[in-house]
């Protein structure tokens, strides 16, 4: 899936304009962090991860006809956290993004990541 490949490359290299282009205007965003999320807030958190992390790597990926499920390792200076991402794709645009963070590790290794 070219859309998913471009999404991964864009946000992990901190290219938010590139990532934003892939999102459908009515994209549904959801996560398990404490705050409600919309696409702009999600992109800002991905920016913080890309800027702060020593590295972001895809450790598993499963593609389907209408999207992908990805598992990322987010390496921080003092440890690694995991992010599971579910992407829905329709007409070459991402119409759904679901993030499940390892919140214990996120709070420990990326303090203030999703603070307003």
Coordinates of C-alpha atoms in Angstrom, one line a residue:
X1 CA 0.0 0.0 0.0
X2 CA 1.7 3.1 -1.2
X3 CA -0.4 5.3 1.1
X4 CA 0.7 3.5 4.2
X5 CA 4.4 3.5 3.1
X6 CA 4.2 7.2 2.5
X7 CA 2.4 7.8 5.8
X8 CA 5.2 5.9 7.7
X9 CA 8.0 7.7 6.0
X10 CA 6.3 11.1 6.4
X11 CA 5.5 11.1 10.1
X12 CA 8.6 9.2 11.2
X13 CA 10.8 11.7 9.4
X14 CA 8.8 14.6 10.9
X15 CA 7.3 15.6 7.5
X16 CA 3.9 16.7 8.9
X17 CA 2.8 18.5 5.6
X18 CA 3.4 15.2 3.8
X19 CA 1.5 13.2 6.4
X20 CA -1.3 15.8 6.5
X21 CA -1.9 15.4 2.7
X22 CA -2.7 11.8 3.2
X23 CA -5.5 12.4 5.7
X24 CA -9.1 12.5 4.4
X25 CA -10.9 15.7 5.3
X26 CA -13.2 13.8 7.6
X27 CA -10.6 11.4 9.0
X28 CA -11.6 9.7 12.3
X29 CA -8.8 9.8 14.9
X30 CA -8.9 7.9 18.2
X31 CA -6.3 7.0 20.8
X32 CA -6.0 5.7 24.4
X33 CA -4.2 8.8 25.8
X34 CA -6.0 10.9 28.4
X35 CA -7.1 13.8 26.1
X36 CA -9.6 13.8 23.2
X37 CA -8.0 13.8 19.8
X38 CA -8.5 15.2 16.4
X39 CA -6.2 14.9 13.4
X40 CA -4.3 18.1 14.2
X41 CA -3.6 17.0 17.8
X42 CA -2.6 13.6 16.6
X43 CA -0.1 15.1 14.1
X44 CA 1.4 17.3 16.8
X45 CA 2.0 14.2 19.0
X46 CA 3.6 12.4 16.1
X47 CA 5.8 15.4 15.5
X48 CA 6.9 15.3 19.2
X49 CA 7.7 11.6 18.9
X50 CA 9.7 12.1 15.7
X51 CA 11.6 15.1 17.1
X52 CA 12.3 13.5 20.5
X53 CA 12.8 9.8 19.7
X54 CA 16.2 8.4 19.0
X55 CA 14.4 6.3 16.4
X56 CA 11.1 5.0 15.3
X57 CA 10.9 1.6 13.6
X58 CA 8.1 -0.6 12.3
X59 CA 8.5 -4.0 14.0
X60 CA 5.3 -5.6 12.6
X61 CA 2.9 -4.8 9.8
X62 CA -0.3 -6.5 8.5
X63 CA -2.0 -5.1 5.4
X64 CA -5.6 -5.6 4.4
X65 CA -7.6 -4.5 1.4
X66 CA -8.8 -1.4 3.3
X67 CA -5.9 -0.5 5.6
X68 CA -3.0 -1.7 7.8
X69 CA -2.1 -2.5 11.3
X70 CA 1.4 -1.5 12.4
X71 CA 3.5 -1.9 15.6
X72 CA 6.2 0.7 16.1
X73 CA 9.1 0.8 18.6
X74 CA 9.6 4.3 19.8
X75 CA 13.2 4.5 21.1
X76 CA 13.8 7.3 23.6
X77 CA 17.1 8.2 25.3
X78 CA 16.2 6.0 28.3
X79 CA 14.0 3.3 27.0
X80 CA 11.6 2.1 24.3
X81 CA 7.8 2.4 24.1
X82 CA 5.4 0.8 21.7
X83 CA 2.7 2.2 19.5
X84 CA 0.1 0.2 17.7
X85 CA -1.5 2.0 14.8
X86 CA -4.6 1.0 12.8
X87 CA -5.1 2.8 9.5
X88 CA -8.2 2.8 7.4
X89 CA -7.6 3.6 3.7
X90 CA -10.1 4.5 1.1
X91 CA -9.5 6.2 -2.3
X92 CA -5.8 6.6 -1.6
X93 CA -6.5 8.6 1.6
X94 CA -6.4 7.7 5.2
X95 CA -9.9 7.9 6.6
X96 CA -9.3 6.3 10.1
X97 CA -6.4 6.4 12.5
X98 CA -6.5 4.5 15.8
X99 CA -3.5 4.7 18.1
X100 CA -2.9 2.4 21.1
X101 CA 0.0 3.6 23.1
X102 CA 1.9 1.8 25.9
X103 CA 0.9 4.6 28.2
X104 CA 3.2 3.5 31.1
X105 CA 6.3 3.6 28.9
X106 CA 5.1 6.8 27.2
X107 CA 4.7 8.6 30.5
X108 CA 8.1 7.3 31.6
X109 CA 10.2 7.8 28.5
X110 CA 8.3 10.6 26.7
X111 CA 7.1 12.8 29.6
X112 CA 4.6 15.5 28.6
X113 CA 4.1 14.0 25.2
X114 CA 0.4 14.6 25.0
X115 CA 0.1 17.4 27.5
X116 CA -1.7 20.5 26.3

